[in-house]
Structures are given as C-alpha cells and as structure tokens.
C-alpha cells in the first residue's frame, strides 16, 4: 500500500453511519410518478426530445445533452410523459426549473439494449457509450463523467473516491459491499480509456467490511490498490483526497488533470460498468435514507426522478417528527422545505433528522478569533478573518485572503465555539464578489465604449477641421492665381464691403439716390412678382379646392391678400406712369414700328446679297433704312422725353 | 412539523465560548492557590470583589448598549478579565484599586470598543496599566512572604487601608524590583545580603510553576495553540540567557526571568488572548516572540519592575499589521509567490 500524506485541518464529527450501513440495499418500488429535472448535472441543461403524451420505455432517451458539458436523460421506467413543466428542483434555494413528468405504468418494460465488450471496441466507441448513458459524477457535484475521461493530458493515476467522509451517508459503503465486482469492472473500463494508469481506491478506515470485500475482490488484479485512509472529515473532498494519496495539491485555479490525476466516485465506476457491459443508462442510484425520523434507515436503489416524499414513505420516515430534512450529508447538504422534489443523479443521502438530533443553533455569539476554525480549515485559509471581511463587506480583502479557495466543507462552522454560521457568510461573500465582478466588467465595458466614442468624435472634429483648412488654402491659392492673372481687378470682397458701408452711412438717401429708371423698374418688378405670386397661390387654391384640402381657408386668405397686393402694385405702377405722362402703349407701338422697320431692312439686305437687280433693291434698302432710322429716332426722342420728365419729377 | 430551512453544516460540535472561558478560569486555579499560599488571602478577596464588579459592569453596559444581557454574561469573558486582573494586582490592593481597574477594563477597554471580539487591547492589561501609572505606590505594595496577614487583617486592609503597626511590616519589594536596583552590588552579593530575595524568588518560582501547569492543561485541551506562549517564553529565555552569559553580575538568569514576575501568567493566559493577538500561526509566533523581547527590554532598562502590561498592549497595537503580513498559503497556492503578501 502506498504512502498516506496528511492534509491540514479536518474535524471528527460523530459518524452516525451504523444506523444505515447494516441492512442490504433495498430496491424501492416503482413510484407512480417520476419527475426528471432537465438539469441534474453541472453544465448545460438537456433538451427534451419528446412531447407530452408520448409513451416511453424504460431506458429510452427522453432528453439529450446540449453541448460538451451536459448529459443525456433517460426514462427510468416505462410509462407516459404527462407533463413538461416547471417544478421545484432539489436546490438550496428551492428554485423551479423545467422537468419531464412521467406517469409510470408499472410494467418496467425495457427498451432494446445490449452491452458491449469493452476490449473489442475502440476508445471512441467506449467513450460514446458512457456519454450516451448520461453518466455524471455520483459523489455529489454531478459533473458529466465522459468529459473527465477525455483528458487532454497524460493521466498517470486514477483515484477512485470511496472515502465517504460525510457523517450519516453509507451509500458508497453498501455499494462496495454488494457490487465490488461491477465497481472493479467499471474501474478497468476507465483505466482502458485513460491508457491504463495506476489506480488507487481511497477509502476511510471506518468501513472495515467494505475494505475487506474490496481487497478480496482485487486479489489477482494488478494496477488497482486500496488505500485505507484515516477517518477525518473532509478527506473525501476531491482536493483533500488527492493530497492524502499523492501528497500533491491541485494548483489554485487548476484541475487534477494538471497533475496527471483523474478522480472518480466509486458509484460512477459502477454506473460506467452498467452502461458499457449491460447497455443500461444511468436511471437509478443508491441513496441513503437515515436520521432518527426514518424508521427503516438504510440504502435504497432508487429510480432517478423519484419524489423524496415517495422515498420517505417507502423508508417509513415519520414526517411529524422530522425537523430538518437534508438532501446530502449534515456537513454540506442543504435543507429541503418541500419534499415534493426529485432524487437526482447526485442525490446520495436523504437525512430526516429529529429536532434533537440536529438541534438548531440558538443565538450565535461574537467571534473571539479563537482560531479553532483556522486549525480545522482544510483549505488552509483564515476563516476568522474571512468572516470579519464578509461581515464588514470588505470583499477585496476577502478575495486577497483566498475566499475563492473555500470549499464550503463546514469544518470551521462545525467547530466554532461561538456557533457562527461561517459558511453562510462565505457563500454570501462569494455571491457578492461574483455580482461585483460582473458589475465591474459591465462598467469597464461601458467605460471603453464611452471612451471610444469620445475619441471618435474628437477624431471626426479634427478631420473636419483638416478638410476645412485644406479647402481654405486651396481657395486662397485660387484667389491668388486669379489676382495674379488680373491684377487691376477690384477685390470683390473689398468692393462688397465698401458697398455695405456706403449703404450703412446713407440709408435714408439710398432710395432717392436711385436713378429714376430704377424706381420705375422696381415698381415694375414688384408688380410682376406679386402677379406671379398671385398666380401661384391661385393655382394652389384651385388645386386645394379640387382635392378638398383642409388648408383651403388659409390659401384663400393668402390669395385674397395677394390679389390686394397685386392690385396695389399695379395701381402704384400706373400712377407712377401717369404722373410721368408716360403711355406704355405708345412706347410699345413705337418699339414695334422700329423693330418692323429693322426687319424689313434685314430682309432687303439678304435679298440684295442674292439679287441681280441690285440697284432697285439698293434703292429700296435706302428707303427702308431711312424709315428705320426715323422710327428709331422717334423712339429715342420719346425715351429721352420720358427720362427728362422723370428727372423733373424727382427734382421737383 | 415545519421543516427548518438552514444553511450547512447542520451538525455542530459541543464547543462553546462559555466552555472555553470556563476552562481558562479553571486553569488559573493552581496559580491562584499558589499565590494565596505565599501571599495570603489578599488575592482571593480581590478575586471575589473583581468578579462581582466585572459581572455588574458587564450587565450595566450591556443594558446601556441595549444588548441582550443573559447570553453575553454567560459567555464568561467578563469573569476571565476579572480573574486576570485579580491575579495580576498586588495582594494588598484596596477595594478602590480593583474597582478602577475592573471599571476601566470592562467599560472602557472592552465595551466602548464594541464588546467581546471587537476590543483591540486586552481589557485586563488596560485596567492594569492604568492603575500602574495612576497609583504606582498601591500597585507596588506587594505582600511579603515571611508573615502573611490573617483573614481579618486582610479584610480590614482591603476596605480601610489601615493596619495596626502599619502595612510596611507586611510588604516587600518583588524580586524583580530588588534585582533592578542592586545598589551597586552584583546579583550574587545582593542575594547574599538580602535574604528576602531568595525567598521571593522561591515564591514566584512556585507561583509561576503553578501557572505553567494550568497553561499546559489548556494546551492539552487545545483551547489555544502552542505558538504564542512558546514563542514568548523562548524569546524571553533566549534574550535573558544571552545577556546573563555576557554579564552574569548585572543580568538575572533565564530561569529567574522565566519563573519570576508574571511570566507564566502572561504566557498562558494573556498572550493567548485570541481577540487581541495575531491570528495566523506564523503571526502568533511573531506576536509571542515580540512580547518576550519587549518584556526583557522593559524589565532590564525600563522604569517599571514588570513589563507585561506594556509589552502586551504595544503588541496589541501591532497585531493587525502582523496579520496583514503573515497570511498563510492556502491550499493550491504552494507554487504561487504572489499569494504571500
């Protein structure tokens, strides 16, 4: 037998195993209803494959693993799926979650299944067989076993955990006594998958009978040895067992495989043997029912999904005298307040204790830093300091005191003379650290986003500024080039500025300074503009009327106003013309006459170019030119007269 | 029956604070008896008086602080403080001296800082140090070993501080005090000229041995770990041994240091006070060793004959700092240097 190393701390709570380790394992009758949570393991929940109303056979796959770290779920007995709904889960906080409910038919009708010879198949097939059987760690954590069997590193040692250090629990003890051959077969399959590493079965020295049976069964088998370790809680903790058997510590943040080790529970080994050799998926397990309230304390082969209430009834648990119902052991288990929850793949114990057996702690006293918790802490922490930090919510200090390495074994709280619920403080602190970490990450993300945005805005601004500057330079260059080409040209900006200044200096005289023609023109323009506006508005109005638009009224008002304006403008223009003595009609006639004469001249000139009788045409041209000149003279005279008149009116 | 909903662990050891305190009180009994044998009834009268005062003050302050009185009184911590004060104060202490010491210990040093578990300083040592500074004469009236007062005389002195024929006939300087003022004599000459020294040394050796027995009992019961007392005694023994080897005429030997004054009382009943000392194993070693060193320095060069109150109060101040730098390596951190801060 190999050397046994010590580990720091540990406690010796009363074992209380004899109540349940005497009777042989009893197979519990098939309950009327099975409730199978879709998430019984560590990792992603399985996905239900069947619909309500489907008939299922014992061992039939009903929910499939989702992803690498997940596990299949099979029907533990034949029957009908009657519901897929949220039910209370076996969880410390009594969470609810999706469950498949099967009403059993009592037939126990198996689906077709057959085992394989592990030696005749390759590793992939063997692994697939274990994976599809939905096997998870049976010791309590429920980690999918196939994942651990697919180690990426070289495994030098397989550790089989049969320590069962928690008081009261005897499921592994009985399992070894009754199924040692299956367990060894399972171990051999695991060894085959891991390239035949040496195997040590770690078992506490309080299980003499199991040790004897196991040693007997191992005679003549090489590579597997039994290591009997001193009874001390929590020697069955994975990290502690590794230290006991190898003297090594799993590095912080690492896994046993980093040391070339893999650890499996003894129950898992048996489940693997059943899956490979018999083709039976994981649909039942051995669960201890014990405590003073249980009349038939012992171990039961229970179908997964059996309600705790059914199991308690079968084990004749007196509900009236049960004060604390614990799933798991007294050190790390959690209380159930509702017994309508399922036995799942990792349920190793139901502890129905009377009020005296696990008496509730009265009031806890102040911490006197006695340090007894430090003495017993298997993680070598300073529990008393962690307690003060958790209480004061100094989570950074708690973290620097390795809060994360606490395995929540409860040794500190068990020994505490002030009866402080230390583990609860650590769970609280861990939860807060997790939340704070998530919050910090969110805040960091938000900060990064904000800073990136700010930087982008600044960059955009700079780029714009650059572009603007480039444009300004280009424009200046163009201006300079233009000036160089035409040096006499007046600077347009300067000229504009000068005009503006002029206007500013003499705003009152600007109108009078306007030439008379301009005033006349302005009037004309104003009249024309108002006319155009009126036309537009009128058109809009008619359109609106046609389409029944709701703005007709306002348009009508606009048209009316514009009509008034146009009339006024026209009146102003006419008045101005009358005042000047001008007659637009006469001017137009003169213009027409002049134009006509011009046309005649041009026509004749054209004719001349092609005509032979030049003399005649020349004479005609002369006459026409004269007529044109006369018409022009008349027009000029008229225009001159009108200008003079305007000037007179202005002056007067 | 409604099912309880409680956090794990669901089982609990029978370990209780009151049990720890009771064992500490029991462990002082050999020392108490030895002290009474050599110095008379003074210590016993003091003890009863101090216990009554401590419980009364504790109850009073708990009431003022609106805390439940019974659970806190029953933890026994006030009695431990009372015992330690009664054992440390001179047997000729008058009633008011004990009154002041206990008042200051329980009300000021303990409850004004938040009660049991929250006090940075050892309450008994605070009370003791206060009296030592405020009433040096009363604090050095140590009973003589030759003739002890009878119960009636002791009782009279306790309440009235009057004594037919004066108290001087009954008091005597402690061996440590004598050795601190050798009046130009070597220690050997002092012992030869002053027979009281030898007798005093014998008495305090017996008393210290009695405390050692009690302390070893507590150690066997694992009420505390060995680290702090062993470190303290080792450091005091080492320092005094080295100096005695260098100048035997000036410095008392290691055994005289270890078995005189309050050495053993301090080592097993005061240095081990968990509330005010360092908390990790390494921290306790440093804490204990530093107390031993300070005791030697103060005994050899200080103005006071014994040094425990000051040495311990000084180290109480340093305890949080020691804790910060002596955090043990957790499981899985062995290869990780960052963890050691």
Short mmCIF file of N, CA and C in Angstrom, two decimals, chain A residues 399-503:
data_model
loop_
_atom_site.label_atom_id
_atom_site.label_comp_id
_atom_site.label_asym_id
_atom_site.label_seq_id
_atom_site.Cartn_x
_atom_site.Cartn_y
_atom_site.Cartn_z
N UNK A 399 -11.13 38.51 -0.83
CA UNK A 399 -10.56 37.88 -2.02
C UNK A 399 -9.05 37.68 -1.86
N UNK A 400 -8.40 38.69 -1.28
CA UNK A 400 -6.95 38.56 -1.11
C UNK A 400 -6.64 37.51 -0.04
N UNK A 401 -7.63 37.15 0.78
CA UNK A 401 -7.46 36.05 1.72
C UNK A 401 -7.99 34.75 1.14
N UNK A 402 -8.07 34.69 -0.19
CA UNK A 402 -8.39 33.47 -0.93
C UNK A 402 -9.77 32.90 -0.61
N UNK A 403 -10.73 33.79 -0.54
CA UNK A 403 -12.11 33.35 -0.34
C UNK A 403 -12.50 32.29 -1.36
N UNK A 404 -12.01 32.46 -2.60
CA UNK A 404 -12.41 31.56 -3.68
C UNK A 404 -11.94 30.13 -3.43
N UNK A 405 -10.93 29.94 -2.58
CA UNK A 405 -10.44 28.59 -2.33
C UNK A 405 -11.25 27.84 -1.28
N UNK A 406 -12.20 28.52 -0.67
CA UNK A 406 -13.04 27.86 0.33
C UNK A 406 -13.89 26.81 -0.36
N UNK A 407 -13.88 25.58 0.19
CA UNK A 407 -14.67 24.51 -0.42
C UNK A 407 -16.01 24.32 0.29
N UNK A 408 -16.30 25.20 1.23
CA UNK A 408 -17.58 25.19 1.95
C UNK A 408 -17.84 23.86 2.65
N UNK A 409 -16.79 23.25 3.17
CA UNK A 409 -16.94 21.95 3.81
C UNK A 409 -17.65 22.08 5.16
N UNK A 410 -17.60 23.27 5.76
CA UNK A 410 -18.32 23.48 7.01
C UNK A 410 -17.55 23.09 8.25
N UNK A 411 -16.28 22.71 8.10
CA UNK A 411 -15.49 22.31 9.28
C UNK A 411 -15.35 23.49 10.25
N UNK A 412 -15.15 24.70 9.71
CA UNK A 412 -14.98 25.88 10.55
C UNK A 412 -16.24 26.16 11.37
N UNK A 413 -17.38 26.11 10.68
CA UNK A 413 -18.64 26.39 11.37
C UNK A 413 -18.96 25.29 12.37
N UNK A 414 -18.52 24.05 12.05
CA UNK A 414 -18.80 22.94 12.96
C UNK A 414 -18.07 23.14 14.28
N UNK A 415 -16.84 23.66 14.19
CA UNK A 415 -16.00 23.74 15.37
C UNK A 415 -16.17 25.07 16.12
N UNK A 416 -16.77 26.04 15.48
CA UNK A 416 -16.81 27.41 16.03
C UNK A 416 -17.50 27.44 17.40
N UNK A 417 -16.78 27.91 18.45
CA UNK A 417 -17.40 27.94 19.77
C UNK A 417 -18.49 29.00 19.88
N UNK A 418 -18.45 29.98 19.00
CA UNK A 418 -19.49 30.99 19.02
C UNK A 418 -20.66 30.60 18.11
N UNK A 419 -20.55 29.43 17.48
CA UNK A 419 -21.60 28.89 16.62
C UNK A 419 -22.02 29.85 15.52
N UNK A 420 -21.05 30.50 14.96
CA UNK A 420 -21.33 31.43 13.87
C UNK A 420 -21.54 30.63 12.59
N UNK A 421 -22.59 30.91 11.83
CA UNK A 421 -22.79 30.18 10.56
C UNK A 421 -21.80 30.68 9.51
N UNK A 422 -20.55 30.29 9.69
CA UNK A 422 -19.47 30.85 8.85
C UNK A 422 -19.68 30.59 7.37
N UNK A 423 -20.07 29.34 7.03
CA UNK A 423 -20.18 29.00 5.61
C UNK A 423 -21.17 29.93 4.91
N UNK A 424 -22.23 30.25 5.66
CA UNK A 424 -23.22 31.14 5.06
C UNK A 424 -22.61 32.51 4.75
N UNK A 425 -21.75 32.97 5.66
CA UNK A 425 -21.06 34.25 5.40
C UNK A 425 -20.19 34.15 4.14
N UNK A 426 -19.52 32.99 3.98
CA UNK A 426 -18.63 32.86 2.82
C UNK A 426 -19.44 32.77 1.53
N UNK A 427 -20.59 32.06 1.61
CA UNK A 427 -21.43 31.97 0.41
C UNK A 427 -21.92 33.36 0.02
N UNK A 428 -22.32 34.10 1.06
CA UNK A 428 -22.78 35.47 0.81
C UNK A 428 -21.67 36.29 0.14
N UNK A 429 -20.47 36.19 0.71
CA UNK A 429 -19.35 36.97 0.17
C UNK A 429 -19.02 36.52 -1.25
N UNK A 430 -19.05 35.21 -1.48
CA UNK A 430 -18.76 34.72 -2.84
C UNK A 430 -19.78 35.25 -3.84
N UNK A 431 -21.05 35.21 -3.41
CA UNK A 431 -22.11 35.71 -4.28
C UNK A 431 -21.92 37.18 -4.61
N UNK A 432 -21.56 37.95 -3.55
CA UNK A 432 -21.38 39.39 -3.76
C UNK A 432 -20.16 39.65 -4.66
N UNK A 433 -19.10 38.88 -4.44
CA UNK A 433 -17.89 39.05 -5.26
C UNK A 433 -18.24 38.79 -6.72
N UNK A 434 -19.04 37.76 -6.94
CA UNK A 434 -19.43 37.41 -8.31
C UNK A 434 -20.22 38.55 -8.94
N UNK A 435 -21.19 39.06 -8.15
CA UNK A 435 -22.02 40.15 -8.66
C UNK A 435 -21.17 41.38 -8.94
N UNK A 436 -20.28 41.69 -7.97
CA UNK A 436 -19.45 42.88 -8.13
C UNK A 436 -18.55 42.73 -9.34
N UNK A 437 -18.05 41.52 -9.53
CA UNK A 437 -17.17 41.27 -10.66
C UNK A 437 -17.91 41.53 -11.97
N UNK A 438 -19.14 41.00 -12.03
CA UNK A 438 -19.95 41.19 -13.23
C UNK A 438 -20.21 42.68 -13.45
N UNK A 439 -20.51 43.38 -12.32
CA UNK A 439 -20.78 44.82 -12.43
C UNK A 439 -19.55 45.57 -12.90
N UNK A 440 -18.40 45.18 -12.36
CA UNK A 440 -17.15 45.84 -12.75
C UNK A 440 -16.91 45.64 -14.24
N UNK A 441 -17.17 44.42 -14.69
CA UNK A 441 -16.94 44.15 -16.10
C UNK A 441 -17.86 44.98 -16.98
N UNK A 442 -19.13 45.08 -16.53
CA UNK A 442 -20.08 45.89 -17.28
C UNK A 442 -19.62 47.34 -17.32
N UNK A 443 -19.21 47.83 -16.14
CA UNK A 443 -18.78 49.22 -16.05
C UNK A 443 -17.55 49.46 -16.93
N UNK A 444 -16.66 48.49 -16.92
CA UNK A 444 -15.45 48.59 -17.73
C UNK A 444 -15.81 48.65 -19.21
N UNK A 445 -16.76 47.80 -19.58
CA UNK A 445 -17.22 47.76 -20.96
C UNK A 445 -17.82 49.10 -21.35
N UNK A 446 -18.66 49.63 -20.44
CA UNK A 446 -19.31 50.90 -20.71
C UNK A 446 -18.26 52.01 -20.83
N UNK A 447 -17.26 51.94 -19.95
CA UNK A 447 -16.21 52.96 -19.97
C UNK A 447 -15.46 52.92 -21.31
N UNK A 448 -15.13 51.71 -21.74
CA UNK A 448 -14.42 51.55 -23.02
C UNK A 448 -15.25 52.12 -24.16
N UNK A 449 -16.55 51.79 -24.12
CA UNK A 449 -17.42 52.27 -25.20
C UNK A 449 -17.46 53.79 -25.21
N UNK A 450 -17.61 54.35 -23.99
CA UNK A 450 -17.70 55.80 -23.88
C UNK A 450 -16.43 56.46 -24.40
N UNK A 451 -15.28 55.90 -23.96
CA UNK A 451 -14.01 56.50 -24.36
C UNK A 451 -13.79 56.37 -25.86
N UNK A 452 -14.19 55.24 -26.42
CA UNK A 452 -14.03 55.06 -27.86
C UNK A 452 -14.87 56.09 -28.62
N UNK A 453 -16.09 56.29 -28.09
CA UNK A 453 -16.97 57.24 -28.75
C UNK A 453 -16.40 58.65 -28.67
N UNK A 454 -15.94 59.01 -27.47
CA UNK A 454 -15.35 60.33 -27.30
C UNK A 454 -14.20 60.53 -28.27
N UNK A 455 -13.36 59.52 -28.38
CA UNK A 455 -12.19 59.60 -29.24
C UNK A 455 -12.64 59.75 -30.70
N UNK A 456 -13.69 59.01 -31.05
CA UNK A 456 -14.17 59.06 -32.44
C UNK A 456 -14.68 60.47 -32.74
N UNK A 457 -15.43 61.05 -31.79
CA UNK A 457 -15.96 62.39 -32.00
C UNK A 457 -14.82 63.39 -32.18
N UNK A 458 -13.80 63.24 -31.33
CA UNK A 458 -12.66 64.16 -31.43
C UNK A 458 -11.98 63.98 -32.78
N UNK A 459 -11.82 62.73 -33.21
CA UNK A 459 -11.17 62.45 -34.49
C UNK A 459 -11.96 63.07 -35.64
N UNK A 460 -13.30 62.88 -35.56
CA UNK A 460 -14.16 63.45 -36.61
C UNK A 460 -13.96 64.95 -36.70
N UNK A 461 -13.96 65.58 -35.52
CA UNK A 461 -13.84 67.03 -35.46
C UNK A 461 -12.51 67.47 -36.09
N UNK A 462 -11.45 66.76 -35.72
CA UNK A 462 -10.12 67.08 -36.23
C UNK A 462 -10.09 66.91 -37.75
N UNK A 463 -10.70 65.82 -38.23
CA UNK A 463 -10.70 65.55 -39.67
C UNK A 463 -11.41 66.67 -40.42
N UNK A 464 -12.55 67.09 -39.82
CA UNK A 464 -13.32 68.18 -40.44
C UNK A 464 -12.49 69.45 -40.51
N UNK A 465 -11.83 69.72 -39.39
CA UNK A 465 -11.00 70.91 -39.30
C UNK A 465 -9.91 70.87 -40.37
N UNK A 466 -9.32 69.68 -40.53
CA UNK A 466 -8.28 69.50 -41.53
C UNK A 466 -8.81 69.81 -42.92
N UNK A 467 -9.97 69.23 -43.21
CA UNK A 467 -10.57 69.42 -44.54
C UNK A 467 -10.85 70.90 -44.78
N UNK A 468 -11.39 71.52 -43.73
CA UNK A 468 -11.74 72.93 -43.88
C UNK A 468 -10.50 73.77 -44.17
N UNK A 469 -9.44 73.44 -43.45
CA UNK A 469 -8.19 74.17 -43.65
C UNK A 469 -7.67 73.97 -45.07
N UNK A 470 -7.74 72.71 -45.54
CA UNK A 470 -7.26 72.40 -46.89
C UNK A 470 -8.03 73.20 -47.92
N UNK A 471 -9.38 73.25 -47.68
CA UNK A 471 -10.21 73.99 -48.62
C UNK A 471 -9.84 75.46 -48.61
N UNK A 472 -9.63 75.99 -47.42
CA UNK A 472 -9.29 77.41 -47.29
C UNK A 472 -7.99 77.70 -48.03
N UNK A 473 -7.02 76.81 -47.88
CA UNK A 473 -5.73 77.00 -48.55
C UNK A 473 -5.93 76.98 -50.06
N UNK A 474 -6.72 76.00 -50.53
CA UNK A 474 -6.96 75.88 -51.97
C UNK A 474 -7.64 77.14 -52.51
N UNK A 475 -8.64 77.61 -51.73
CA UNK A 475 -9.37 78.78 -52.17
C UNK A 475 -8.46 80.00 -52.24
N UNK A 476 -7.60 80.12 -51.21
CA UNK A 476 -6.67 81.26 -51.18
C UNK A 476 -5.73 81.20 -52.38
N UNK A 477 -5.29 79.97 -52.69
CA UNK A 477 -4.38 79.81 -53.82
C UNK A 477 -5.08 80.21 -55.11
N UNK A 478 -6.34 79.76 -55.24
CA UNK A 478 -7.10 80.09 -56.46
C UNK A 478 -7.26 81.60 -56.57
N UNK A 479 -7.57 82.21 -55.43
CA UNK A 479 -7.76 83.66 -55.40
C UNK A 479 -6.49 84.37 -55.84
N UNK A 480 -5.40 83.88 -55.28
CA UNK A 480 -4.10 84.49 -55.59
C UNK A 480 -3.79 84.36 -57.08
N UNK A 481 -4.11 83.18 -57.62
CA UNK A 481 -3.85 82.95 -59.04
C UNK A 481 -4.67 83.92 -59.89
N UNK A 482 -5.94 84.06 -59.49
CA UNK A 482 -6.85 84.93 -60.22
C UNK A 482 -6.32 86.37 -60.20
N UNK A 483 -5.88 86.77 -58.99
CA UNK A 483 -5.38 88.14 -58.84
C UNK A 483 -4.11 88.35 -59.68
N UNK A 484 -3.32 87.29 -59.68
CA UNK A 484 -2.09 87.39 -60.47
C UNK A 484 -2.44 87.55 -61.95
N UNK A 485 -3.51 86.83 -62.38
CA UNK A 485 -3.90 86.92 -63.79
C UNK A 485 -4.51 88.27 -64.11
N UNK A 486 -5.20 88.85 -63.17
CA UNK A 486 -5.90 90.10 -63.42
C UNK A 486 -5.64 91.06 -62.27
N UNK A 487 -4.48 91.70 -62.27
CA UNK A 487 -4.07 92.46 -61.10
C UNK A 487 -4.91 93.71 -60.87
N UNK A 488 -5.57 94.24 -61.97
CA UNK A 488 -6.32 95.50 -61.80
C UNK A 488 -7.69 95.27 -61.19
N UNK A 489 -8.13 94.02 -61.29
CA UNK A 489 -9.49 93.74 -60.82
C UNK A 489 -9.65 94.14 -59.37
N UNK A 490 -10.78 94.72 -59.17
CA UNK A 490 -11.08 95.16 -57.80
C UNK A 490 -11.34 93.92 -56.95
N UNK A 491 -10.86 93.98 -55.75
CA UNK A 491 -11.13 92.86 -54.84
C UNK A 491 -12.64 92.79 -54.58
N UNK A 492 -13.29 91.71 -54.96
CA UNK A 492 -14.76 91.67 -54.85
C UNK A 492 -15.23 91.82 -53.41
N UNK A 493 -14.49 91.24 -52.50
CA UNK A 493 -14.91 91.32 -51.10
C UNK A 493 -14.81 92.74 -50.61
N UNK A 494 -13.68 93.39 -50.94
CA UNK A 494 -13.48 94.78 -50.53
C UNK A 494 -14.58 95.65 -51.11
N UNK A 495 -14.88 95.39 -52.40
CA UNK A 495 -15.91 96.18 -53.05
C UNK A 495 -17.25 95.99 -52.36
N UNK A 496 -17.55 94.70 -52.06
CA UNK A 496 -18.81 94.42 -51.39
C UNK A 496 -18.87 95.13 -50.06
N UNK A 497 -17.75 95.05 -49.32
CA UNK A 497 -17.70 95.71 -48.01
C UNK A 497 -17.92 97.20 -48.18
N UNK A 498 -17.28 97.76 -49.19
CA UNK A 498 -17.41 99.18 -49.42
C UNK A 498 -18.88 99.54 -49.66
N UNK A 499 -19.53 98.72 -50.49
CA UNK A 499 -20.94 98.98 -50.77
C UNK A 499 -21.78 98.94 -49.52
N UNK A 500 -21.51 97.91 -48.74
CA UNK A 500 -22.28 97.76 -47.50
C UNK A 500 -22.09 98.99 -46.63
N UNK A 501 -20.84 99.43 -46.50
CA UNK A 501 -20.55 100.60 -45.66
C UNK A 501 -21.28 101.82 -46.18
N UNK A 502 -21.23 101.97 -47.51
CA UNK A 502 -21.90 103.10 -48.13
C UNK A 502 -23.38 103.09 -47.73
N UNK A 503 -23.95 101.92 -47.87
CA UNK A 503 -25.37 101.83 -47.57
C UNK A 503 -25.64 102.14 -46.12
#
